[in-house]
XYZ file of C-alpha atoms in Angstrom:
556
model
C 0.000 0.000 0.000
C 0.798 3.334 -0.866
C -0.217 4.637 2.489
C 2.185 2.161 4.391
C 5.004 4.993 4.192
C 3.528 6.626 6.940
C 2.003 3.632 9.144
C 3.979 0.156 8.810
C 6.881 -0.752 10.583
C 8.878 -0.296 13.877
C 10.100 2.922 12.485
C 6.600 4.086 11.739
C 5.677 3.899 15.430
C 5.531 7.665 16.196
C 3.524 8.145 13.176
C 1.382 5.470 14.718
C 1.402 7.256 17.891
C 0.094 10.490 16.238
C -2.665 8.609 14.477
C -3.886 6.955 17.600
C -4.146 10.337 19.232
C -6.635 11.060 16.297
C -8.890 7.738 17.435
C -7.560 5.395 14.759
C -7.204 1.873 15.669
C -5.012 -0.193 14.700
C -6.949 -2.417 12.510
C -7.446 0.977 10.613
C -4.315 0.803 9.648
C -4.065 -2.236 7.964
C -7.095 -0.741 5.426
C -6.774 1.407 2.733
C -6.359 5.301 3.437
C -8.541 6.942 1.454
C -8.236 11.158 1.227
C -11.411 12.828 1.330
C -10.985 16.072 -0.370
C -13.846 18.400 1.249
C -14.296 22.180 -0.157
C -17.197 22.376 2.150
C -17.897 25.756 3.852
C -20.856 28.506 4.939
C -19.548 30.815 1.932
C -21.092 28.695 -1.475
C -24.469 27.727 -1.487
C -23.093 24.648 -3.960
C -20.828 23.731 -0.877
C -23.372 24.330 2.376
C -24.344 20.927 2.260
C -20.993 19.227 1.357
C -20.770 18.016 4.789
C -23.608 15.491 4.191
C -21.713 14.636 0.996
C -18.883 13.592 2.544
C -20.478 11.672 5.732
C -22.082 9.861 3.029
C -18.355 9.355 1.366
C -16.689 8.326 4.118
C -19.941 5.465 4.454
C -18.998 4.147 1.292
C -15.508 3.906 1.949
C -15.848 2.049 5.478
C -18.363 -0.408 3.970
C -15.868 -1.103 1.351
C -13.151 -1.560 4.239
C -11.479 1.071 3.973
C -10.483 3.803 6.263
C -11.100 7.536 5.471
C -9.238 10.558 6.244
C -11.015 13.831 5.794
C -8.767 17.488 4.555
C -10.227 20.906 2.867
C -9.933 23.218 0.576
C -10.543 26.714 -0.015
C -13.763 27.753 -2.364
C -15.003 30.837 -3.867
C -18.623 31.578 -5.318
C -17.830 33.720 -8.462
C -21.628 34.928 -7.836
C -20.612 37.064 -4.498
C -17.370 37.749 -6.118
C -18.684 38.932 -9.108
C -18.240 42.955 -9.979
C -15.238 43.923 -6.980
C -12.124 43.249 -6.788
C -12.887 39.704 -5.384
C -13.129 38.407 -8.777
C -9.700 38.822 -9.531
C -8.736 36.072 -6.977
C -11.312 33.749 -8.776
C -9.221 32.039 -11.355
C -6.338 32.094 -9.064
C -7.903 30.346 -6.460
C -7.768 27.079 -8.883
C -4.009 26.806 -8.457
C -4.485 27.299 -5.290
C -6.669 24.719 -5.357
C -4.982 22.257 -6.880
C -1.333 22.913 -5.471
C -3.056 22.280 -1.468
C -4.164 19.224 -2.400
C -1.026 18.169 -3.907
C 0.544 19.260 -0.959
C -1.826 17.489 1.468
C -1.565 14.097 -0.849
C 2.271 13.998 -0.860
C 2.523 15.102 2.912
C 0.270 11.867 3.433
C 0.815 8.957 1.073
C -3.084 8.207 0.643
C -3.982 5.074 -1.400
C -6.553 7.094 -3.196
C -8.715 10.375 -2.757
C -11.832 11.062 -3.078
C -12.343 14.524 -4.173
C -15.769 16.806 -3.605
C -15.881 20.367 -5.408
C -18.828 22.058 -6.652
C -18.190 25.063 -7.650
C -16.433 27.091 -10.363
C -12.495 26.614 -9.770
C -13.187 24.164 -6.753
C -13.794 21.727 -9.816
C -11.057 22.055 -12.303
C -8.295 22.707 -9.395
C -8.853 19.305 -7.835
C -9.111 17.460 -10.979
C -6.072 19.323 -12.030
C -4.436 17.841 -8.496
C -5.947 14.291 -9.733
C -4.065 14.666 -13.005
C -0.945 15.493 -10.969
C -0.704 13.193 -8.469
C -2.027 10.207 -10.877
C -3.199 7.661 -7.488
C -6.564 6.060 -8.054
C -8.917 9.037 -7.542
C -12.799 9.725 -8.121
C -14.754 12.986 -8.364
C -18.314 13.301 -6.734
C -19.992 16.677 -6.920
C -22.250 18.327 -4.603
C -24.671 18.825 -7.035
C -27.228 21.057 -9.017
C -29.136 24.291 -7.118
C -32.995 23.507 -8.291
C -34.301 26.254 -10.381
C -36.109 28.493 -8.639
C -40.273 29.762 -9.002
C -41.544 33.513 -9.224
C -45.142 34.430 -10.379
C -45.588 31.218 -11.975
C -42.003 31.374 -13.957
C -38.953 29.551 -13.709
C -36.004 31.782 -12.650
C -32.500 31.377 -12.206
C -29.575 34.117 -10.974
C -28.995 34.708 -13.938
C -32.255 36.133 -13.957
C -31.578 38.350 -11.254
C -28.397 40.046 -12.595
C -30.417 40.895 -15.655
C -32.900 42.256 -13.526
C -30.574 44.803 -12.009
C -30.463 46.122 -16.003
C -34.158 46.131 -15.872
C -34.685 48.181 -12.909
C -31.715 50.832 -14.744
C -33.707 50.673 -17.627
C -37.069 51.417 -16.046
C -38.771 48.125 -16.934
C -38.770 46.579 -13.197
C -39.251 48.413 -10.081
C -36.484 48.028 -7.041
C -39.766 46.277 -5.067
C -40.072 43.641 -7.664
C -36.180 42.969 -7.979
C -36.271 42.357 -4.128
C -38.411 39.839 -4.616
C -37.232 38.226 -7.551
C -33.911 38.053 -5.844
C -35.682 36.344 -2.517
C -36.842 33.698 -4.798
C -34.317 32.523 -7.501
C -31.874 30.855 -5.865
C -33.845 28.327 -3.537
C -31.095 26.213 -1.461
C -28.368 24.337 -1.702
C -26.341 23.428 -4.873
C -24.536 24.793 -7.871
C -26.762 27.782 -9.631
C -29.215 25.513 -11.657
C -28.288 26.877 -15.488
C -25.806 25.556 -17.612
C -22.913 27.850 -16.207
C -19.534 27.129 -14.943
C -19.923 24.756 -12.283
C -22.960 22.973 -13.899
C -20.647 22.160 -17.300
C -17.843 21.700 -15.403
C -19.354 18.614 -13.229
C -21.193 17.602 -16.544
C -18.142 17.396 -18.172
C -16.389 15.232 -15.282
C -18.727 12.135 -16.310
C -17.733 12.591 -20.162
C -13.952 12.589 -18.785
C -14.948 9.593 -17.009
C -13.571 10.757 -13.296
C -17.108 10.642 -11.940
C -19.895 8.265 -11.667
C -22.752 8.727 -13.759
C -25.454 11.148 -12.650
C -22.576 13.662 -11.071
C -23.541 16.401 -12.784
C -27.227 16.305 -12.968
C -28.767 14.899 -9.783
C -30.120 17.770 -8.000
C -28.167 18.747 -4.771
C -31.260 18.091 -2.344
C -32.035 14.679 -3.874
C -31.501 11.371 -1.750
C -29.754 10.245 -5.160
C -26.783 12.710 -4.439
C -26.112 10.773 -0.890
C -26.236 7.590 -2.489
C -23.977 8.507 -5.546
C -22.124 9.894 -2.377
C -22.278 6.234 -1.131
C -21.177 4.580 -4.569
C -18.098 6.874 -4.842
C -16.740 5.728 -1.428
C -17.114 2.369 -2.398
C -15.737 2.437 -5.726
C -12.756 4.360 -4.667
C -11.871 1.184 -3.130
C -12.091 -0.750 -6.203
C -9.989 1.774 -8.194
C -7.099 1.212 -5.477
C -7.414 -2.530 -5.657
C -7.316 -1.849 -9.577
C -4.465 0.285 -9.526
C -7.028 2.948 -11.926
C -5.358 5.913 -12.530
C -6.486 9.965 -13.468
C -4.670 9.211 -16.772
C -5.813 5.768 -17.414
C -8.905 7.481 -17.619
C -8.598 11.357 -18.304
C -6.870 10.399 -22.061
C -6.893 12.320 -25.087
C -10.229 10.745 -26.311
C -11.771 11.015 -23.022
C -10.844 14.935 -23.428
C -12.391 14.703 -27.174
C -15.512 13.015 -25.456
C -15.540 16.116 -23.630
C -15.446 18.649 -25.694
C -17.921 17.085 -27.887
C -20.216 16.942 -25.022
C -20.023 20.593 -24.159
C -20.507 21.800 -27.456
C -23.848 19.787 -27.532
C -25.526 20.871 -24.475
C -24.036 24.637 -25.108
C -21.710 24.496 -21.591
C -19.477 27.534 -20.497
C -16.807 29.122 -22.568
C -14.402 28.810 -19.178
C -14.306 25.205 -20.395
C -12.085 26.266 -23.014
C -9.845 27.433 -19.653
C -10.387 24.575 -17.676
C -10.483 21.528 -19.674
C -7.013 22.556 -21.192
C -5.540 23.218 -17.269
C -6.372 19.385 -16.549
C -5.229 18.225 -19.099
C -1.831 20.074 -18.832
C -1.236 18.616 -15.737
C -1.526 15.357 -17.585
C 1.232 16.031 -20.259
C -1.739 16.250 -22.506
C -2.141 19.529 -24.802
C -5.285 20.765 -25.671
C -4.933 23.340 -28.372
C -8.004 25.775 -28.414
C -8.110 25.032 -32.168
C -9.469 22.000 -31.219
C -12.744 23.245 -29.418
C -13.424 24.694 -32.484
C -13.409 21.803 -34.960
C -15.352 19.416 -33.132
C -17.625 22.441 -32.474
C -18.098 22.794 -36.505
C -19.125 18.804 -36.613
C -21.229 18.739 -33.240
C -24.970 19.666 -32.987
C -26.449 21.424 -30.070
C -28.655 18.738 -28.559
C -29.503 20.919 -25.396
C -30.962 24.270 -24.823
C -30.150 25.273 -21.407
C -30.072 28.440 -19.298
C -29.160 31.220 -20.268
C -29.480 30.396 -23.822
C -32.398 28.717 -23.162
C -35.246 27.651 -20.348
C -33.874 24.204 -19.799
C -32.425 23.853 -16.184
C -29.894 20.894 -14.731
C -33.358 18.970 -13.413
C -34.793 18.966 -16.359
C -31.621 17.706 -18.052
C -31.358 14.826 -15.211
C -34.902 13.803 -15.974
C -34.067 13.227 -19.452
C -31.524 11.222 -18.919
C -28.524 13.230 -17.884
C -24.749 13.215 -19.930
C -24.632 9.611 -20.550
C -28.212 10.067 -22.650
C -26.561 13.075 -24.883
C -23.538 10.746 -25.755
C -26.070 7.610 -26.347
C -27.630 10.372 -28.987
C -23.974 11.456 -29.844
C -22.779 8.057 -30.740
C -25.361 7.576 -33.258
C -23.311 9.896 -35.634
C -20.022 8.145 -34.183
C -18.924 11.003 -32.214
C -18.236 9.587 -28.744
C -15.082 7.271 -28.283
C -16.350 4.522 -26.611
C -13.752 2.763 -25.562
C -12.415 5.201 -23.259
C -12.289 3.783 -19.383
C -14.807 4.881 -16.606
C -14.077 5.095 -12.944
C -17.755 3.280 -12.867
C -15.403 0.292 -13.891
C -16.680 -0.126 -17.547
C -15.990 1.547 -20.732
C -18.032 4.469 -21.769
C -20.157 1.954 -24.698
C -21.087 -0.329 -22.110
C -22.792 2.739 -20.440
C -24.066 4.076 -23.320
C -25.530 0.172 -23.921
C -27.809 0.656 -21.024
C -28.632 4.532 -21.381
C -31.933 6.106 -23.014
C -32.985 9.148 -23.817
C -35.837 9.877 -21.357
C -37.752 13.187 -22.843
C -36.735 14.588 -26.504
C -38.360 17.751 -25.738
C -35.146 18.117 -23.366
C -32.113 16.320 -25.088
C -33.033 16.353 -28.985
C -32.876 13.655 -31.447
C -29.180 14.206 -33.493
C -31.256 14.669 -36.911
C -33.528 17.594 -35.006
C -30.971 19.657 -33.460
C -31.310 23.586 -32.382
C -28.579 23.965 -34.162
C -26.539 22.093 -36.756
C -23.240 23.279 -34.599
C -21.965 23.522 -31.223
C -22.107 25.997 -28.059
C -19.103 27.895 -28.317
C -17.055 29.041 -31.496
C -13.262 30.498 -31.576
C -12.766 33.785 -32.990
C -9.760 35.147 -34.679
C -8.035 38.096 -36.263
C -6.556 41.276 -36.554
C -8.001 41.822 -33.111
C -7.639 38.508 -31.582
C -4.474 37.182 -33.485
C -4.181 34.198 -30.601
C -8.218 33.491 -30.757
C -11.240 34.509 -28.932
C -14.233 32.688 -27.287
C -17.631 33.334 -27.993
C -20.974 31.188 -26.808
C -22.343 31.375 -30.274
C -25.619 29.708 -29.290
C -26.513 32.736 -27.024
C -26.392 35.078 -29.464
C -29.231 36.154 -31.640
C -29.156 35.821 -35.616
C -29.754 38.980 -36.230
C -26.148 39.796 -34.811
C -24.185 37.562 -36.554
C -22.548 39.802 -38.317
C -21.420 42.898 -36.386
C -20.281 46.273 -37.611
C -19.951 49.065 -34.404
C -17.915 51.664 -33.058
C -15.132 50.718 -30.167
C -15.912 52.439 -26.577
C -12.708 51.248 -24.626
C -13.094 51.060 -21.105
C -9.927 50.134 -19.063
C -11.912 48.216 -16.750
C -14.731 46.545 -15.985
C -15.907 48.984 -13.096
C -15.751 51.655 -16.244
C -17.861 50.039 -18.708
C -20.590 49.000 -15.617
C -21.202 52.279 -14.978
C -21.786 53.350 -18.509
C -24.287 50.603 -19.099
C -26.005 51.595 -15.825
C -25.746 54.693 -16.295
C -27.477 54.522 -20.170
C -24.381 55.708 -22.416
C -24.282 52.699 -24.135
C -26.092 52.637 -27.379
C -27.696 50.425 -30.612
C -24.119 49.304 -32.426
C -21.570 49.923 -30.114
C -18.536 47.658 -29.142
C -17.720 47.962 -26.189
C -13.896 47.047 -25.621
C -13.164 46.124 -22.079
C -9.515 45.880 -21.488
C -6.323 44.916 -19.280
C -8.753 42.388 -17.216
C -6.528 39.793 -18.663
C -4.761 36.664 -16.511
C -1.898 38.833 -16.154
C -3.667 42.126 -16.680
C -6.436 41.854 -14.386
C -4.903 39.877 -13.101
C -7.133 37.024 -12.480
C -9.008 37.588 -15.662
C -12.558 38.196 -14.209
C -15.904 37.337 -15.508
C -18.076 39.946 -16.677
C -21.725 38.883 -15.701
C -22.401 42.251 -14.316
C -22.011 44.218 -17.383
C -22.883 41.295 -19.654
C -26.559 41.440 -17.854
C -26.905 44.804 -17.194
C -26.585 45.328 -21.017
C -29.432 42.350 -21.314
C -31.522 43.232 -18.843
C -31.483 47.346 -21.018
C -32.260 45.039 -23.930
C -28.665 45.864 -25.880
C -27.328 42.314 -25.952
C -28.926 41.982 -29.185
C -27.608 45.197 -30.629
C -24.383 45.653 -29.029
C -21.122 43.674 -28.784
C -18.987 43.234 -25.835
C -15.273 42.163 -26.059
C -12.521 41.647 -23.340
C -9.779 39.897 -22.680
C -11.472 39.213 -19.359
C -13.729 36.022 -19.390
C -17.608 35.730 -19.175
C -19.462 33.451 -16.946
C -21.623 30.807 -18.245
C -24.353 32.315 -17.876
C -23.615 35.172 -20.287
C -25.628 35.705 -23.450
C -25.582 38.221 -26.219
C -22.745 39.168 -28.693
C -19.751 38.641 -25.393
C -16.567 37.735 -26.827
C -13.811 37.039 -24.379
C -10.498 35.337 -24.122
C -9.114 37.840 -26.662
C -5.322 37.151 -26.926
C -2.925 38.417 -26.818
C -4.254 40.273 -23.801
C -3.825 43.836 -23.414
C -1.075 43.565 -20.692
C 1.358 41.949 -22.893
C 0.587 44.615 -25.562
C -2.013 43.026 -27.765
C -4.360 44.568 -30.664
C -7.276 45.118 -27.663
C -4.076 47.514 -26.248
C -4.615 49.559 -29.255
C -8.059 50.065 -29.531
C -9.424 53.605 -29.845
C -13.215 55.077 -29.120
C -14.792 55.099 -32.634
C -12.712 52.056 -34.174
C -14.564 50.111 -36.189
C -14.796 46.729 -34.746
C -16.188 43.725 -37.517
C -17.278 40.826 -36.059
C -18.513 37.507 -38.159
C -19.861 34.578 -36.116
C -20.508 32.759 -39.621
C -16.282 33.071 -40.459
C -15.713 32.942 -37.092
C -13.594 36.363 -37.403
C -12.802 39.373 -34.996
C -11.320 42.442 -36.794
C -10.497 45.965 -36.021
C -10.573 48.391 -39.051
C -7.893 50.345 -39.085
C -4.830 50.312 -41.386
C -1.518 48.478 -40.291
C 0.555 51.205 -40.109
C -1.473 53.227 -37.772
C -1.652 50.100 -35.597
C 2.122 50.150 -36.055
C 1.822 53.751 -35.134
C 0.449 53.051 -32.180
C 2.235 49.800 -31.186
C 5.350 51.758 -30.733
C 3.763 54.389 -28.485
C 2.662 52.113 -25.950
C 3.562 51.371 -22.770
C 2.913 48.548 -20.358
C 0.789 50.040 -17.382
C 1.779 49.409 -13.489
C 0.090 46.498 -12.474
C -2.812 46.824 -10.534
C -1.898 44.899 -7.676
C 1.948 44.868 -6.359
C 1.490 42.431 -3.306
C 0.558 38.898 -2.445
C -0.403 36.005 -4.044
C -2.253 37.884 -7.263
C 1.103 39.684 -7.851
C 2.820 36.831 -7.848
C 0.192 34.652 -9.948
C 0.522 37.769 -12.143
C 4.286 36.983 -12.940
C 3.651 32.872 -13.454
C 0.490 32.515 -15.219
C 0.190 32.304 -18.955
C -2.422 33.093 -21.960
C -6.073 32.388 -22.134
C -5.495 30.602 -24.901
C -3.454 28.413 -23.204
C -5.462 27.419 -20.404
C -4.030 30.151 -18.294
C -1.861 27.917 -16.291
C 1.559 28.974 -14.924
C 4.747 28.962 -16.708
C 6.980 25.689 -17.039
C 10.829 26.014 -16.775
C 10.373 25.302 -20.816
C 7.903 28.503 -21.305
């Protein structure tokens, strides 16, 4: 056993010593030791109930004879984050992340972990760590948020950041924002849409490092405790198997992935996040590669915010393993790609249906013929660009608009809010960047504001920032070169005209080469906006969006 560097032998007696002081017995130390990752904590409402969670973990691993031993992690909920400057720790937070429980699983030689994230970087950071450390590992989520009720409708949070536009635009009163906002989010779990979190624990079961049914059984459901259950048992099995992170998490797996997210429309921080995991696996995922399979997926799924479809409804329908049964019948899933369930994703798929079409369509009905999310490139984004193409209306498609550059985020929210944003208009939000931010924060409060006026379908918005996944409208992010390292979005001036075509897939600024030369040569790198700690520091390490934004190797 892996774990018998810290308990067997006469030389291991003090360590023995220690663990008996923590009421270990002896014959617990001729089990397993199974980590039990928990990022539970009274800060996330994915993460309030992660307590139960792991209980119910650490009862699956003792009925499978082995012995648990429970460490946490740090978690942040983008949502309270969002719009200060607590959003620039955000994407930081998933190094963080996956460095402590590195640090934890080499400090104690575990025979496996078992990890539990639900939230935005929670997720990616400890499958990041699983990729890492390679010992037999399994992911179980906390779970889906259920969508929440208001005068008869289904709502969302999403729905109350756009209301915050509404009320600046006159078409909802504060009263009826207060009580939209006492409504929409109705306990426990990951916000119900098809955001971050939600595609990122999605997106686990098409990797194959969680069980079926980890990213769609609601949070509050008994199922979640006895997935809980399952995962603490088959941990076990995975030891005894010697399974791996990158037995599993392979190149296909990370193809099964992608092709996943591009049919049920997920996040564009997957384009961040799935290339971060696999990094740590010596895998590289170029962003080029989003964008093919995008161009031969269709978009099976229309889910909040693009659509009305929540994670329930998806996990009555069948949940992941029903899109790839419906994806396979075009040959688009590998299916021989190993499962921490034990079997290979076609045996799955050989005993998965498709429960309600109105939810997951039939592959020769799609909503669209292509996937979610579409890469962008060109004289404005020369590295790429993200864009969630199935959130933005037709009639928008093609863009032609005048730049307003804000150098922030702050700056452009208060022009929204405050109504100086107009029909046409690009609005160019700059140096918010992994390195210029740093931390490269998501823009949901602009993004909604702008919706909630009723702009996103006349107006573009472009940063090198990110968006959340629950964004919609003409958002482009991701732009690289970022404007810290002196990138085209550096150069922007107010009344540039930006030219946008989702049908080329192109992002352009109009203005001849040598005046971008012109002004190339006249600018200078700004002070960065924070000098101290650990975001001055990521600032120095961490590298492109299009690369995943992970830290620099000694061969960068």
């Amino acid at each position: 056993m892996r774990s018998d560097r810290m308990k067997k032998g006469i030389e291991k007696a003090p360590h023995r010593s220690l663990l008996n002081a923590l009421g270990y017995l002896s014959e617990e130390f001729e089990q397993h030791i199974v980590g039990v990752v928990n990022s539970a904590n009274d800060l996330i409402p994915g993460h309030m109930h992660l307590d139960k969670i792991c209980q119910a973990v650490k009862d699956g691993v003792r009925m499978a004879g082995g012995t648990p031993m429970e460490f946490s992690t740090i978690g942040i909920c983008d949502g309270i984050a969002m719009g200060h400057e607590g959003m620039k720790y955000s994407l930081g937070s998933r190094e963080l992340i996956c460095d402590s429980v590195e640090v934890m699983a080499k400090a104690y030689p575990f025979d496996g972990l078992v990890l539990i994230p639900n939230c935005d970087k929670i997720i990616p950071g400890m499958m990041m760590a699983a990729m890492r450390l390679n010992i037999p590992c399994i992911m179980i989520s906390g779970g889906p948020m259920l969508a929440g009720r208001h005068k008869g409708k289904i709502v969302d949070l999403i729905t109350v950041f756009e209301g915050v536009g509404k009320v600046a635009a006159g078409h909802m009163t504060e009263e009826e924002l207060y009580e939209l906002e006492e409504c929409a989010c109705p306990g426990a779990g990951s916000c119900s849409g098809m955001f971050t979190a939600n595609s990122m624990n999605c997106l686990s079961e098409a990797l194959g490092i969680a069980l079926p049914g980890n990213g769609t059984i609601p949070a509050v459901h008994s199922n979640r405790i006895r997935l809980a259950k399952r995962a603490g048992i088959k941990i076990l099995e995975l030891i005894k198997k010697d399974i791996k992170p990158r037995d599993v998490m392979t190149m296909d797996a990370f193809k099964n992935a992608i092709t996943v997210d591009m049919a049920f429309g997920g996040s564009s921080n997957t384009t961040l996040h799935l290339p971060a995991i696999a990094h740590e696996g010596g895998i590289k995922l170029e962003l080029s590669l989003f964008d093919e399979i995008s161009e031969k997926v269709p978009h099976l799924c229309n889910m909040s915010p693009a659509g009305h479809h929540h994670l329930e409804d998806l996990d009555d329908a069948g949940g992941v393993f029903a899109i790839m049964k419906e994806l396979s019948k075009k040959n688009l899933i590998h299916k021989e790609c190993l499962t921490v369930e034990g079997r290979k994703v076609g045996d799955i798929l050989k005993l998965t249906a498709v429960n309600d079409e109105t939810i997951i369509r039939p592959i020769d009905n799609p909503y669209h013929d292509k996937g979610g999310l579409a890469v962008l490139s060109g004289s404005l984004a020369p590295d790429g660009s993200v864009v969630k193409r199935i959130g933005v209306s037709k009639n928008i498609w093609l863009f032609e608009g005048k730049a307003k550059v804000f150098e922030s985020e702050e700056e452009a929210g208060a022009a929204i809010m405050e109504g100086k944003i107009w029909a046409g208009d690009a609005v160019i939000i700059r140096y918010e960047g992994p390195k210029g931010g740093p931390g490269m924060r998501e823009m949901l409060t602009p993004t909604s504001i702008l919706a909630g006026r009723g702009l996103d379908t006349v107006c573009a918005l472009i940063t090198d920032g990110r968006f959340s996944g629950g964004t919609r409208g003409l958002c482009v992010g991701h732009v690289s070169p970022e404007a810290a390292e002196g990138g085209p979005i550096a150069l922007v001036k107010d009344g540039d005209k930006i030219e946008i075509d989702l049908h080329k897939k192109t992002i352009d600024i109009n203005v001849p080469e040598k005046e971008m030369e012109k002004r190339k040569a006249a600018w200078k790198k700004p002070e960065p906006k924070i000098k101290e700690g650990y975001m001055a520091r990521y600032a120095k390490l961490v590298t492109s969006a299009a690369t995943g934004a992970v830290f620099k190797t000694d061969e960068d």
